Every structure is written in structure tokens, then in C-alpha cells.
Tab-separated table of C-alpha atoms (C1' of nucleotides) in Angstrom:
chain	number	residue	atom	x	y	z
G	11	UNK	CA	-13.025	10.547	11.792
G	12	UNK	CA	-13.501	8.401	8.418
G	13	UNK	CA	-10.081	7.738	7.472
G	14	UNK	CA	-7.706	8.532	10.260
G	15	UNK	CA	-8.537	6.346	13.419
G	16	UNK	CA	-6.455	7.638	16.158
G	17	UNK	CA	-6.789	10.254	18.793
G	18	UNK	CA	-2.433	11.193	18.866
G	19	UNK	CA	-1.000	12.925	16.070
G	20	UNK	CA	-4.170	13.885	14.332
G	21	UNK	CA	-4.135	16.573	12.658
G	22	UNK	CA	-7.789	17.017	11.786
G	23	UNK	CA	-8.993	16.351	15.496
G	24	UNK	CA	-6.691	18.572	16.739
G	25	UNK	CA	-7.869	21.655	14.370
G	26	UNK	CA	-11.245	20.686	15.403
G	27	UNK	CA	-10.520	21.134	19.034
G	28	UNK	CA	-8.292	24.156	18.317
G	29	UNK	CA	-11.731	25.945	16.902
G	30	UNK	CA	-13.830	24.615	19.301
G	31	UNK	CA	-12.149	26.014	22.144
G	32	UNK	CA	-12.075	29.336	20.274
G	33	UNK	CA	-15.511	28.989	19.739
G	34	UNK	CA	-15.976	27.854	23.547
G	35	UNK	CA	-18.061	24.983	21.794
G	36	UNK	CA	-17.810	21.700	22.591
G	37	UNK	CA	-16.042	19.066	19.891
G	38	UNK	CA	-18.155	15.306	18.938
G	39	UNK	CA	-16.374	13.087	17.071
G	40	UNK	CA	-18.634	10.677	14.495
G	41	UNK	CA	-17.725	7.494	12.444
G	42	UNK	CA	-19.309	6.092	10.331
G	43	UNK	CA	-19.575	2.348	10.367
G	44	UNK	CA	-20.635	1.590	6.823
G	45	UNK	CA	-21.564	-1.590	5.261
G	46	UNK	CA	-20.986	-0.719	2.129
G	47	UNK	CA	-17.265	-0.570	2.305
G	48	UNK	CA	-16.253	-2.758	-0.698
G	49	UNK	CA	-14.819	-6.237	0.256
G	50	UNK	CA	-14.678	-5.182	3.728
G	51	UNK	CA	-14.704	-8.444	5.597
G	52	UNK	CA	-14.823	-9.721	9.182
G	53	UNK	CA	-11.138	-10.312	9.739
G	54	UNK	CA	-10.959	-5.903	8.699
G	55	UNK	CA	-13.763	-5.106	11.158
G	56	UNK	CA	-12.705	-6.772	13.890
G	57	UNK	CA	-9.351	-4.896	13.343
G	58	UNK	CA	-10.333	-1.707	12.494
G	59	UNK	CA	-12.957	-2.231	15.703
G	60	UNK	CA	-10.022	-3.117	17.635
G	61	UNK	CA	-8.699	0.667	17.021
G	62	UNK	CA	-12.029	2.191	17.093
G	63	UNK	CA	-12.144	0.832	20.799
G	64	UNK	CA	-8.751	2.751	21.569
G	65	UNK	CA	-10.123	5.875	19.822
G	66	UNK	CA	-13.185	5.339	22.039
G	67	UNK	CA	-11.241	4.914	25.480
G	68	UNK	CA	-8.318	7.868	24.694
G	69	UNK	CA	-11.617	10.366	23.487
G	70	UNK	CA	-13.310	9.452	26.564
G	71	UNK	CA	-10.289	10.474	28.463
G	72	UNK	CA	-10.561	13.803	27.007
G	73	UNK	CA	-14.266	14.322	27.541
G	74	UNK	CA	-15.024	14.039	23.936
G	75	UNK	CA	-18.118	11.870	22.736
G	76	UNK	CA	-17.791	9.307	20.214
G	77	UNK	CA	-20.469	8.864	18.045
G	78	UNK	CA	-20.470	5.576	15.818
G	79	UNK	CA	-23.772	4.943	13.528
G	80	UNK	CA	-23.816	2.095	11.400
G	81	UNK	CA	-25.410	2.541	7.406
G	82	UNK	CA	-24.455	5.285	5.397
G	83	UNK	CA	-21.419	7.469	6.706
G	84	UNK	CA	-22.613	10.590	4.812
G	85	UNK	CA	-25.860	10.693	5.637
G	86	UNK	CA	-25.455	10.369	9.522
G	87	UNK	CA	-22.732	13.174	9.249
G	88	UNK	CA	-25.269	15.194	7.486
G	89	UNK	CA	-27.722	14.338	9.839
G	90	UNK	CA	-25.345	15.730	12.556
G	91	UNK	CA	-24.407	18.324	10.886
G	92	UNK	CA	-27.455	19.997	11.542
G	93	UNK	CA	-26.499	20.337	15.165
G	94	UNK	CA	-23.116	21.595	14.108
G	95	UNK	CA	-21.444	24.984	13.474
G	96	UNK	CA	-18.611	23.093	11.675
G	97	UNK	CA	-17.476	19.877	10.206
G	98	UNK	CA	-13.973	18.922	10.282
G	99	UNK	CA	-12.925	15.747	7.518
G	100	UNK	CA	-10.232	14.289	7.250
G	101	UNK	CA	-9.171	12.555	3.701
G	102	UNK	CA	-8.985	8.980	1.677
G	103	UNK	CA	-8.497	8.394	-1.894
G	104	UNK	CA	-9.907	5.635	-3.131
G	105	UNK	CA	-13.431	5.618	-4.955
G	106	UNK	CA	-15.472	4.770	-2.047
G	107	UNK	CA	-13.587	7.467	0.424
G	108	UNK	CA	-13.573	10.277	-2.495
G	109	UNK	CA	-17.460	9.893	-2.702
G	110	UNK	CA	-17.959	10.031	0.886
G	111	UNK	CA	-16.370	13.536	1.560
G	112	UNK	CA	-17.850	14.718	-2.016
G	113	UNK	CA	-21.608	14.038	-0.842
G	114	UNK	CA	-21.102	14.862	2.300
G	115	UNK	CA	-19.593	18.623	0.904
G	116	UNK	CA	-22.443	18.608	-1.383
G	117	UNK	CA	-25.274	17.866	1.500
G	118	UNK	CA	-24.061	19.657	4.654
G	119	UNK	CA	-24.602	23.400	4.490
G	120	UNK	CA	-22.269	24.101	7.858
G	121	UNK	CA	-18.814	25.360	6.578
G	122	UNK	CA	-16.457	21.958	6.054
G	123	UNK	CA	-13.182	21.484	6.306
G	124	UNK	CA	-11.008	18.546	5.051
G	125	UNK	CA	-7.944	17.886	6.473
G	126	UNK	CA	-5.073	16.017	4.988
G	127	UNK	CA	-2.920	13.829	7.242
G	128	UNK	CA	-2.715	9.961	6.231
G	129	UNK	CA	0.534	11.078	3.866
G	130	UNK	CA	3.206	13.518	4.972
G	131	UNK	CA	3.068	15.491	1.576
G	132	UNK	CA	-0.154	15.935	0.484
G	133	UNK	CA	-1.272	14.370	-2.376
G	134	UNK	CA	-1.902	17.775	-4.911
G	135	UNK	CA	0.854	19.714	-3.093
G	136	UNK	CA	3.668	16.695	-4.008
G	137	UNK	CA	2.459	16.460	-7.598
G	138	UNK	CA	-0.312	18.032	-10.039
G	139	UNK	CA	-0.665	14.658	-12.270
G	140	UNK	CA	-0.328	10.886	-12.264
G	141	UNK	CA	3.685	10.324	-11.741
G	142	UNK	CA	5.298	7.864	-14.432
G	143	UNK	CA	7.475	6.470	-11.646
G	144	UNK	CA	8.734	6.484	-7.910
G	145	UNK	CA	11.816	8.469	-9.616
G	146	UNK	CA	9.406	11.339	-11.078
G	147	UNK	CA	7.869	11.391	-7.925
G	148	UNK	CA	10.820	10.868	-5.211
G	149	UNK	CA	12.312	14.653	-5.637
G	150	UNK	CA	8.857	16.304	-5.903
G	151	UNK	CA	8.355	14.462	-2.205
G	152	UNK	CA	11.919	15.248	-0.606
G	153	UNK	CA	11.964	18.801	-1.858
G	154	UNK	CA	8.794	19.049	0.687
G	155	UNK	CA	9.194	16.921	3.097
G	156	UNK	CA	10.906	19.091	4.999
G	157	UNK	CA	8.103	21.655	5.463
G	158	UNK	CA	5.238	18.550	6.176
G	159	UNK	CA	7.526	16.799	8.733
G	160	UNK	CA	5.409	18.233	11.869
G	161	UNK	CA	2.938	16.924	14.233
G	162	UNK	CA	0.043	18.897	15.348
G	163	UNK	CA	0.711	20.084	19.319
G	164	UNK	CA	-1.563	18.272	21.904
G	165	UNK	CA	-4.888	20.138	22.509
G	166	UNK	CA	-7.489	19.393	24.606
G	167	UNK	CA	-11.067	20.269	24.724
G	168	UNK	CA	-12.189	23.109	26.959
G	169	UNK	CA	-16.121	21.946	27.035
G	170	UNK	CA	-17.095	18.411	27.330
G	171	UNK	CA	-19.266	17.092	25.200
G	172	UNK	CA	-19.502	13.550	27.286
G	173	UNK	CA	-23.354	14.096	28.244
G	174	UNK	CA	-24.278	15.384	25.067
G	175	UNK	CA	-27.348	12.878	24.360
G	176	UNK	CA	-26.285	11.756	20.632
G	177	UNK	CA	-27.432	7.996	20.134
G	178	UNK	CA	-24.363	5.996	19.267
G	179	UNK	CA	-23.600	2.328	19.252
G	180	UNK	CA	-21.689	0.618	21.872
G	181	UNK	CA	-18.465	0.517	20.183
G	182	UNK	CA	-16.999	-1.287	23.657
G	183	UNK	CA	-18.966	-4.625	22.573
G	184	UNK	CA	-17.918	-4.783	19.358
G	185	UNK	CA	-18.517	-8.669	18.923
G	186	UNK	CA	-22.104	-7.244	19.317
G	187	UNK	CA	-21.976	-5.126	16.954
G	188	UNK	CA	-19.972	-7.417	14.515
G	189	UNK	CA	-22.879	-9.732	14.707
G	190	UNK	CA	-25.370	-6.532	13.285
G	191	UNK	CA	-23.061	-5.835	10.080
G	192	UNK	CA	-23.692	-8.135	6.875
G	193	UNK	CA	-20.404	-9.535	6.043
G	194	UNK	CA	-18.642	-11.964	5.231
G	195	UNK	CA	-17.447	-13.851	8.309
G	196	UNK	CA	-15.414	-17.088	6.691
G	197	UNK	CA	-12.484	-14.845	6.595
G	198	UNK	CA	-11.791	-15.069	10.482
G	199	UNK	CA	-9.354	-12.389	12.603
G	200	UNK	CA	-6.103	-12.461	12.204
G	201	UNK	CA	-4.253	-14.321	15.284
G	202	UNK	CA	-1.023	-12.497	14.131
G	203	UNK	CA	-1.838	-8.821	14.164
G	204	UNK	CA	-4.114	-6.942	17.029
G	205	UNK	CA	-5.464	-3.107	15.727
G	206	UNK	CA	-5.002	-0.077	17.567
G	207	UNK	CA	-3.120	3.071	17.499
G	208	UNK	CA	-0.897	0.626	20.686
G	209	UNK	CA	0.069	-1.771	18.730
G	210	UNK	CA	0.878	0.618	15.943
G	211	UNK	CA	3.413	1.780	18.555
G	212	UNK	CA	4.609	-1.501	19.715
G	213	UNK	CA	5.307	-2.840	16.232
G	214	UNK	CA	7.271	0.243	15.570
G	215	UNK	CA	9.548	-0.220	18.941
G	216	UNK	CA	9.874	-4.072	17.776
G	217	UNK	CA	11.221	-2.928	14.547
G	218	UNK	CA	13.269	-0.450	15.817
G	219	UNK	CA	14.727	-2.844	18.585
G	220	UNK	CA	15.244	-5.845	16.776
G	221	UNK	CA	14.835	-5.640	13.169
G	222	UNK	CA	15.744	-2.636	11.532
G	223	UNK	CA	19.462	-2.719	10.942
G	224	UNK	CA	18.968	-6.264	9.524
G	225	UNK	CA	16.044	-4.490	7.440
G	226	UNK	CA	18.563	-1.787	5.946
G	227	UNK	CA	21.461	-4.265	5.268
G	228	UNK	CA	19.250	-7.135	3.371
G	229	UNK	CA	15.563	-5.535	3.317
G	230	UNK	CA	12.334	-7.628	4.548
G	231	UNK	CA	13.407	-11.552	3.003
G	232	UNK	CA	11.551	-13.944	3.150
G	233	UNK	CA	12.804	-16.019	5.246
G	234	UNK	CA	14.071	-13.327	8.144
G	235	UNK	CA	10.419	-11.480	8.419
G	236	UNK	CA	12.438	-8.433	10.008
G	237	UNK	CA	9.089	-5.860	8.671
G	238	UNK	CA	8.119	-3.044	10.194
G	239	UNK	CA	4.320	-4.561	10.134
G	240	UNK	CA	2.750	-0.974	9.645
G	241	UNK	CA	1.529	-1.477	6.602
G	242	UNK	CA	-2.251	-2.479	8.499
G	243	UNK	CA	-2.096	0.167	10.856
G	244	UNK	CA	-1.372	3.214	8.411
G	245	UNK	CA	-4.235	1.838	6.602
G	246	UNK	CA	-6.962	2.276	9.078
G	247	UNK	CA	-4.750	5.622	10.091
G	248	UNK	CA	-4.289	4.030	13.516
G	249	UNK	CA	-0.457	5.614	13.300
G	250	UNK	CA	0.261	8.542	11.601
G	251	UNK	CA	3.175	8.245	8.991
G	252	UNK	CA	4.318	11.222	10.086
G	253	UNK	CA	5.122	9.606	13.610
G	254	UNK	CA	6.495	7.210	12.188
G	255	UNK	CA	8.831	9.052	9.660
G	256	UNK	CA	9.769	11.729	12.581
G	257	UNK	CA	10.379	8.683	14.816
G	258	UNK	CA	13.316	6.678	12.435
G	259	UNK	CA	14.250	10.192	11.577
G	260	UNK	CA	15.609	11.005	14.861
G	261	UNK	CA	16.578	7.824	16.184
G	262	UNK	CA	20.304	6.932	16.243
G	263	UNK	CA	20.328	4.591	13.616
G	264	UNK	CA	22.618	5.290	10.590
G	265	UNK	CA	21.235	3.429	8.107
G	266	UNK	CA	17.342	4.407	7.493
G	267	UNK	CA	17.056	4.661	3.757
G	268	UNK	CA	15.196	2.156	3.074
G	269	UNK	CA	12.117	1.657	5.749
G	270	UNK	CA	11.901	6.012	4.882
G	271	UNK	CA	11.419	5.148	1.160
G	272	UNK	CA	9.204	2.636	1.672
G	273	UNK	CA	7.254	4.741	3.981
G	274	UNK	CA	7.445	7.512	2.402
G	275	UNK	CA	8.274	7.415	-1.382
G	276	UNK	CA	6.364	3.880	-2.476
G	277	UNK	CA	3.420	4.903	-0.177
G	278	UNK	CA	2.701	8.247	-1.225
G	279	UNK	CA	3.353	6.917	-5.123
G	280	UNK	CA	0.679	4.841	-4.564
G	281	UNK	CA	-1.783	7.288	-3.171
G	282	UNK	CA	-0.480	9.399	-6.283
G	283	UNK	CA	-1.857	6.635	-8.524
G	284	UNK	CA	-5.022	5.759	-7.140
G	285	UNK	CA	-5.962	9.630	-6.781
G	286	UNK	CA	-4.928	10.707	-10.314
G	287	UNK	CA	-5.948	7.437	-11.998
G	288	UNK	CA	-9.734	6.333	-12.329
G	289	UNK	CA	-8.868	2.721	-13.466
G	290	UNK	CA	-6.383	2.036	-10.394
G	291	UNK	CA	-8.385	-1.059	-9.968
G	292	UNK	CA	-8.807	-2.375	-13.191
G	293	UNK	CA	-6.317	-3.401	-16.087
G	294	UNK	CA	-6.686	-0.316	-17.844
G	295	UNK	CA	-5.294	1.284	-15.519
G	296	UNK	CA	-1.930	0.094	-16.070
G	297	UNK	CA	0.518	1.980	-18.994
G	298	UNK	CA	-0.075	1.807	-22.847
G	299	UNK	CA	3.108	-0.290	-23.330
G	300	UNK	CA	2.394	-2.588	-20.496
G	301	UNK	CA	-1.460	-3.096	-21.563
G	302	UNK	CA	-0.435	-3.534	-25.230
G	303	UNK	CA	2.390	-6.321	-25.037
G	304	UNK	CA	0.310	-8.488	-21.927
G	305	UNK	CA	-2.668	-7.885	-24.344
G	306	UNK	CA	-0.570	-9.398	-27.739
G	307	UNK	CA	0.324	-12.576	-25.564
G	308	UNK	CA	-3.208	-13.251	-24.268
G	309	UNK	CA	-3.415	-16.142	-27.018
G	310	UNK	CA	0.315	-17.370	-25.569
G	311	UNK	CA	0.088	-21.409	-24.007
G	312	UNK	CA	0.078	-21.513	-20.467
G	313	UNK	CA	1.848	-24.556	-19.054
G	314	UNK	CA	-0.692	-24.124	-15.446
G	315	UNK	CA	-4.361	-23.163	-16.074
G	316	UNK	CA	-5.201	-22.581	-12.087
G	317	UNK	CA	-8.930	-21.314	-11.422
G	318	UNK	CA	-9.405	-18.725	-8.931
G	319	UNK	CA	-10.774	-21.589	-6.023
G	320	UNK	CA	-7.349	-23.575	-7.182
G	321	UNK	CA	-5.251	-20.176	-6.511
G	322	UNK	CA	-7.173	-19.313	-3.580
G	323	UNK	CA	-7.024	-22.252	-1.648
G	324	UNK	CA	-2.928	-22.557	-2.409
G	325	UNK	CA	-3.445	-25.276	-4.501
G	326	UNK	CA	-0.526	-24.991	-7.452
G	327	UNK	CA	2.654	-26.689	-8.257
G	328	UNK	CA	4.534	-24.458	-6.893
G	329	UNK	CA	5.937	-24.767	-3.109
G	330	UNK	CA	6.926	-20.703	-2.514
G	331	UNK	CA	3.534	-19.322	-4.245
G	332	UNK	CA	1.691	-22.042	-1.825
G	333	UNK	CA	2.793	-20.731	1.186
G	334	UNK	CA	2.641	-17.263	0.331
G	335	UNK	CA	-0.839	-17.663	-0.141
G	336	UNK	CA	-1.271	-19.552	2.668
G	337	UNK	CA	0.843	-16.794	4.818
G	338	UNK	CA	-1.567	-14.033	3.711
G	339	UNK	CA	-5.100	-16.194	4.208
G	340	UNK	CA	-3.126	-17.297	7.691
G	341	UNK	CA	-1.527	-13.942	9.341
G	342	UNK	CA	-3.308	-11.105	7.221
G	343	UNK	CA	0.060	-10.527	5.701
G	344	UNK	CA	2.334	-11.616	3.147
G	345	UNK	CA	5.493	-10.895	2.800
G	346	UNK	CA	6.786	-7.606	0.713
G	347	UNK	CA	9.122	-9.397	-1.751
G	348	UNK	CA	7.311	-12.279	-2.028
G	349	UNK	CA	3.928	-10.326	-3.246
G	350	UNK	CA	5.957	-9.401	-6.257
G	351	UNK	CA	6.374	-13.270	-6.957
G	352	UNK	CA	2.969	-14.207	-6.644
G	353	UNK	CA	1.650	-11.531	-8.403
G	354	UNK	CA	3.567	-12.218	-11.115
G	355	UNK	CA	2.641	-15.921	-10.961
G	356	UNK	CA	-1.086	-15.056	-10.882
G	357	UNK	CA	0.094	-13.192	-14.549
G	358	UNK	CA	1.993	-16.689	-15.576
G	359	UNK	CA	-1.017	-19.794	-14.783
G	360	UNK	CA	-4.317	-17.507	-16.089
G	361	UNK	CA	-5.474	-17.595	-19.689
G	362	UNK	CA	-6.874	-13.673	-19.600
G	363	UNK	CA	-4.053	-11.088	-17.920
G	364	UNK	CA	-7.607	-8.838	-17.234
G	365	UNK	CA	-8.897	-12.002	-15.449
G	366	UNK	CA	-5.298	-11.805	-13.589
G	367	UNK	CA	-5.659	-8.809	-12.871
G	368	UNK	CA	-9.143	-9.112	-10.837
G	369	UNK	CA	-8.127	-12.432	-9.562
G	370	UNK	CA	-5.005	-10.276	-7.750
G	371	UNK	CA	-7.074	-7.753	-6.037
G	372	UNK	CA	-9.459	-9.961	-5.365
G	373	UNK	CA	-7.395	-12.272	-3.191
G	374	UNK	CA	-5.266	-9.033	-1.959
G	375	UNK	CA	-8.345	-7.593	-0.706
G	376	UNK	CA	-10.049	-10.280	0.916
G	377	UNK	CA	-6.987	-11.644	2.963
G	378	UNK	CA	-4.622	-8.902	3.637
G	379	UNK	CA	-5.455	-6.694	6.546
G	380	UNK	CA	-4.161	-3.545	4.752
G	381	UNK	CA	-5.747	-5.146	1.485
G	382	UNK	CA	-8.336	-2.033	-0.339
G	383	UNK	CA	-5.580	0.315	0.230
G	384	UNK	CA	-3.877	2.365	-2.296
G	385	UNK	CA	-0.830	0.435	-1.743
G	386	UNK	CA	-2.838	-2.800	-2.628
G	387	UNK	CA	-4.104	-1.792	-5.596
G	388	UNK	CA	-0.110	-0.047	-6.859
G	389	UNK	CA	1.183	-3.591	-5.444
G	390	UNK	CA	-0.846	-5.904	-8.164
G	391	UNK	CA	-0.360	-3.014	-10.838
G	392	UNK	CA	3.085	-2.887	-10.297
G	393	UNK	CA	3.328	-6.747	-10.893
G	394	UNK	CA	1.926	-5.258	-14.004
G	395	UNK	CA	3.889	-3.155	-15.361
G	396	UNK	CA	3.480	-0.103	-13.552
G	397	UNK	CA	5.512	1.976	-12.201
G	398	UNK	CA	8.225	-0.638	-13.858
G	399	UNK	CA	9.944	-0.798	-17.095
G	400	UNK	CA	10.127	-2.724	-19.891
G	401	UNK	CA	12.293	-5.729	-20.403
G	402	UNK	CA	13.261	-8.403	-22.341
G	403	UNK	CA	10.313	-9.957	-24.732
G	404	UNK	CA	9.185	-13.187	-23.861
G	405	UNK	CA	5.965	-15.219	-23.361
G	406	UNK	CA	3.101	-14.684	-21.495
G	407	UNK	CA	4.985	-11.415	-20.329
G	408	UNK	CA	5.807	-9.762	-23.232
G	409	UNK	CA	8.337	-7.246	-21.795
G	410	UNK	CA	6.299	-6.850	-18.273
G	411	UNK	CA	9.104	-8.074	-15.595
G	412	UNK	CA	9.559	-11.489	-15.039
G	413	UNK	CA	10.505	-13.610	-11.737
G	414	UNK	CA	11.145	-17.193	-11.279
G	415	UNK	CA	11.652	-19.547	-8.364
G	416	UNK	CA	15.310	-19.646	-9.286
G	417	UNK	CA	15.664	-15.930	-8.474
G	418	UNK	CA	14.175	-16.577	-5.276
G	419	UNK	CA	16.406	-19.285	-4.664
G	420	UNK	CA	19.693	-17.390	-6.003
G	421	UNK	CA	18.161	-14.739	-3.074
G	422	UNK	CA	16.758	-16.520	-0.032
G	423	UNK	CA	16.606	-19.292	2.032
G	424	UNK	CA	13.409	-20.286	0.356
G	425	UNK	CA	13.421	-23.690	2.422
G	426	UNK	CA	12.933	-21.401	6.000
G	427	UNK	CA	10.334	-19.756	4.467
G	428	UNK	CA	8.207	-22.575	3.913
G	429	UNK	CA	9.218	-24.321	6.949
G	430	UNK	CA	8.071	-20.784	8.863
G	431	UNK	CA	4.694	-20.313	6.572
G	432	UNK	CA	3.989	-24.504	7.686
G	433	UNK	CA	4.466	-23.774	10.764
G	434	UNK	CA	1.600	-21.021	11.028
G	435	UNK	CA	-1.471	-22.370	12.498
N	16	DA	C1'	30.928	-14.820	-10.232
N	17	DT	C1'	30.174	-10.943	-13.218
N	18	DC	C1'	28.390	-8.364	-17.031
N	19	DG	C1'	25.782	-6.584	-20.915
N	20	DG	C1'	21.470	-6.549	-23.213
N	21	DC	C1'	16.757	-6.279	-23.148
N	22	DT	C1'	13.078	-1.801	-23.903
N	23	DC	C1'	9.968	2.529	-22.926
N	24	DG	C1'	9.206	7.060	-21.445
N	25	DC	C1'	10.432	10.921	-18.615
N	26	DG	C1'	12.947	14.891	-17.868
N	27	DC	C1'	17.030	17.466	-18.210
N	28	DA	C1'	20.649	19.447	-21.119
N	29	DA	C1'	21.962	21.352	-25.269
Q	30	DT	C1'	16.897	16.129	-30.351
Q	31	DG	C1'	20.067	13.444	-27.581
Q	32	DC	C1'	20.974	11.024	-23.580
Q	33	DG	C1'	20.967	8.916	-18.975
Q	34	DC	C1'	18.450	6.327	-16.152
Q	35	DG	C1'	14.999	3.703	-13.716
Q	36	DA	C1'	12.204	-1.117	-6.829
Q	37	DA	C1'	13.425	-5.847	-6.006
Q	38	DG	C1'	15.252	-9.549	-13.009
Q	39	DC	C1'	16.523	-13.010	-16.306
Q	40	DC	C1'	19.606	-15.126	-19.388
Q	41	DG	C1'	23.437	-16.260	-21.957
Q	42	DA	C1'	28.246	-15.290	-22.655
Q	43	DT	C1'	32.676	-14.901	-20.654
DNA sequence: ATCGGCTCGCGCAA
DNA sequence: TGCGCGAAGCCGAT
């Protein structure tokens, strides 16, 4: 359990207990608490802990062991493995996840299985190649959705593995175990956002009680906040996005367009990217036409030179990027329209759009609590030029998309926004 | 207040 | 080969 960290609506767990009870064998579950996660940082652990806890309890329940090692994910599994008549994966698809489930396929000579279910259409069954946009992509999606819209059926394990004597931390004191991991522990928790697969739930039911008609008619502004808040949850895999799509799907709202294609179609585009596209974290990455007109105004005057320290610690001219930043290094989240402006910004006040670029992810990844995600990486890119088109040629930009504070004032109540980010503490 | 133009590439139709 | 169209826009003309 590397990459989905919930016990409900698991797809992989419940094939594992599925064989295992046909095998009258008894089912362990492992994780693999890894250091080596890139930019992982405390506020993520303690999150992600926060789930792993729940996973711990609801396994427990079931008389399944949980086994958590800390070091190398893929070389405890393999180490396990050993004991093992199967493994059972599930999937990721970024670098760092990819590599995991390669080496351990490469190392562990029990038959393995990987299991797809952090996207409702999985990734090579929606589309064979790196989509050009979400509207290459959206029919591909809806033409299966139909068929992937299912939950696994609740199994439990016949044999208990409970006693089985497999060292494992204590993933109950996780403060403890925080305290073992080297990381880096001046990003603090987030006060705003609590992990688990139950909180998943509850800020579902919020949305659904008191946000997500306001969410259809106007989308997530600024200054209303009406978001679903999954976005942290689906990354750890702490809900399932099927759930969640079966959930709006058959609740008696009228208007759900726009949470599903946000949930569905910009979510699973950005999985596309980041599993068909080697440089999804890098400037290259982004299309020819993009790369080629940012790359002709690299010379063009900025009128704000801000160093990364300057950007990080909100310290511009500009009131609106200031407390977005200061939203995301406060809560763990920034608001969705609002990370298109300051993206863009980030593009407008740095000499070098490949220094941009880093500077994005950078900041995205250390702050946000769904930051290293493939919807992270898509965000910044799309700021970018991807997944965009062209428009009309002017500094800086060359024909990437611009934004100004004026748009966001022509939009929003920009002055509530502020007031609401100040008010953080 | 509203509208057209900007500009590239995909994918469908012919 | 032609043509319509695309996540969130901007700007100048009317």
C-alpha cells in the first residue's frame, strides 16, 4: 500500500484479500516509509501519518497486520516478499513512484500484481500517448467512464494475520516516529487540513452540504472558498476518486459539471502528462510553441526582479500574489483560480522563465499539502503554456496567457480575499 | 457592456 | 487540405 492509503474502496487490497481467502492464506499489508521521497516535508508526513494511523486502526479491525519500515520501500517489500506467495501493488506515476514498482518487479521473484485505482480510467486504457489538451483527452475519458465507475465489494480476510511476528514501527506514535525521519521540519502541519480517509469523507459531505451549488453557479472564487478540499486527500489516496465521482453522481444535485470535470477530466489529464512526459517537471517539458516564444523574450525588461527568498516569504508589490502565498505557506492550500495568477506572476518578476519554472514547483511542493502530485506539476506547466493556447504577442509572455490584477478585480471581491488570507493565523 | 482579434495544433470532414 | 475549436484572458473599438 504505496500509493493508495485507505482501507474502503481499494481496489488493490481488496483483490489481495479476494486471493488470499482462495488461497486460505492470510493477507499483510506493508508501507514503506521512505526518506527519500523528494521534497517530502514535515507538514506531508504528519498528514500522510495522520491517514496511515486510520489505515492502521480500520486494518486492525479486520485482523490484518500493518507493516510500516522506514528506508527504502522496495527493498523491505522485497525483503517480504520472500515470505510471500504474492505481491499485490498498487500504482503512482511520477518518477519516484514509477521506479519503486519497476525495482521492486525487477527484484521480487513471487508473481506481482499492480493494481490501478488512484484514477477512474486508467491511465494506458484512456489514452496511448501524451494528450495535446483536456479536449483530446475529455471524450477518450467519458467514452469509458462508464465501464470504470465501480467500487470493489467489501471483503474481508478469512485468516488473520494479527500475530504474525513481522517487525514494524509503531505507526500509533507517529510524533515518534516523525522525530526518526530526516526532514525538513520548518514547514510545520497544517492547522487547516487533518489527513485521513475521515476527513476525506467529511470534506466531501461539507461540500456537498454547503458549497456545491454555489461551486457550479460561480466555481471556487477567491473570495467564497466554496472547494471541495480533496485535492490533499486524493493525493495520498486517502479517498478514492471513484467514491467520490459515484458519490456527486448519484446525489440529487442538478448541476455537477463542473466539480466531475475537475475531478475527473483535469485530474486524469494531469496524470496523462506526467506518465507520458519525462520532463513534466522541468521547462522542457512544456510545448514547442510555448518553450520557443517564453524562450525569445528571456532578454525582455522586467519591471520586478523578486528572488526566490523575496517570492517565498510574500514579499512583492503586489497585495493578491502576497496573500496567496501566504494562504498556501499558512493552510497547505491555495486557492484554484488564484494558482493560475501567481503562477503566472512567478513568469512576469524572474529574469530566466526556466528559473520560473523551478522557482514554481519549488514553492508548490514545499507548501501545498497535495504539492509533488501530478496535478502540481500540470498546474505550474499549465501557467506555462500547456495544455493552453496561444494568444496575443506581448512581453515577457510572448503568446503564453496572460492575467492581471485587473482581471481579478473585473472577477472577484479581491478585497475579501485578502481580508480572509490576513485573517489566517 | 459587448465583441472581435490574437495564434497554434489537433482531429474530423471532405 | 480546410475548418472549427479550445479551462479560467486581455485589450481596444464600438
Amino acid at each position: 500500500m504505496q500509493s493508495a492509503h485507505r482501507v474502503e474502496n481499494n481496489w488493490a487490497l481488496s483483490y489481495a484479500i479476494e486471493l488470499a481467502n482462495k488461497a486460505d492464506l492470510p493477507v499483510v499489508v506493508y508501507f514503506g516509509l521512505t526518506e527519500e521521497f523528494p521534497e517530502a516535508n514535515y507538514r506531508h508526513y504528519w498528514f500522510m501519518l495522520e491517514g496511515l494511523q486510520e489505515v492502521y486502526s480500520e486494518l486492525s479491525s479486520m485482523n490484518i497486520k500493518f507493516v510500516v519500515k522506514v528506508g527504502s520501500p522496495t527493498e523491505n517489500l522485497v525483503a517480504l516478499s520472500k515470505k510471500a506467495s504474492l505481491i499485490i501493488v498498487d500504482r503512482g506515476y511520477l518518477k519516484a513512484n514509477k521506479s519503486w514498482y519497476k525495482i521492486a518487479a525487477e527484484n521480487i521473484s513471487v508473481p506481482l500484481i499492480q493494481v490501478e485505482d488512484n484514477v477512474i480510467v486508467p491511465v494506458e486504457e484512456a489514452s496511448q500517448k501524451e494528450e495535446y489538451a483536456a479536449a483530446t483527452l475529455r471524450p477518450k475519458l467519458l467514452a469509458k467512464l462508464n465501464y470504470f465507475l465501480d467500487l470493489p465489494a467489501h471483503v474481508t480476510p478469512i485468516k488473520s494475520s494479527i500475530y504474525l511476528e513481522i517487525d514494524s514501527i509503531d505507526i500509533k506514535d507517529f510524533q515518534k516516529t516523525l522525530s526518526h525521519i530526516k526532514t525538513d521540519k520548518t514547514v510545520n502541519r497544517s492547522r487547516y487540513f487533518a489527513g485521513g480517509t475521515s476527513q476525506a469523507k467529511k470534506a466531501l459531505e461539507t461540500f456537498f452540504q454547503r458549497g456545491i451549488e454555489e461551486y457550479e453557479e460561480t466555481g471556487n472564487t477567491p473570495e467564497n472558498n466554496v472547494a471541495s478540499n480533496l485535492s490533499p486527500y486524493l493525493h495520498f489516496g486517502q479517498i478514492s476518486p471513484t467514491f467520490a465521482a459515484l458519490k456527486i453522481l448519484r446525489s440529487k444535485y442538478s448541476e455537477k459539471h463542473r466539480f466531475l470535470e475537475q475531478l475527473i477530466v483535469r485530474r486524469e489529464l494531469s496524470i496523462n502528462f506526467v506518465y507520458y512526459n519525462v520532463n513534466y517537471d522541468s521547462f522542457l517539458g512544456l510545448p514547442d510553441w510555448a518553450k520557443k516564444t517564453l524562450s525569445e523574450h528571456a532578454q525582455d525588461t522586467r519591471a520586478y526582479n523578486y528572488s526566490l527568498e523575496q517570492l517565498e516569504n510574500g514579499q512583492t508589490h503586489d497585495k493578491y500574489w502576497n496573500a496567496a502565498q501566504r494562504e498556501m505557506v499558512k493552510t497547505g492550500k491555495m486557492n484554484g483560480y488564484m494558482r493560475m495568477y501567481w503562477g503566472k506572476k512567478i513568469i512576469e518578476w524572474t529574469q530566466s522563465p526556466h528559473d520560473a519554472f523551478n522557482w514554481a514547483i519549488y514553492l508548490n511542493n514545499k507548501y501545498e499539502l497535495d504539492g509533488r502530485d501530478p496535478n502540481g506539476y500540470t498546474g505550474v506547466a499549465w501557467c506555462f503554456g500547456k495544455h493552453d493556447r496561444p494568444w496575443t504577442k506581448r512581453a515577457i509572455f510572448g503568446n503564453v496567457r496572460f492575467m492581471n490584477d485587473k482581471g481579478l478585480e473585473r472577477k472577484f471581491d479581491m478585497t475579501k480575499y485578502v481580508d480572509r488570507v490576513n485573517a489566517l493565523t
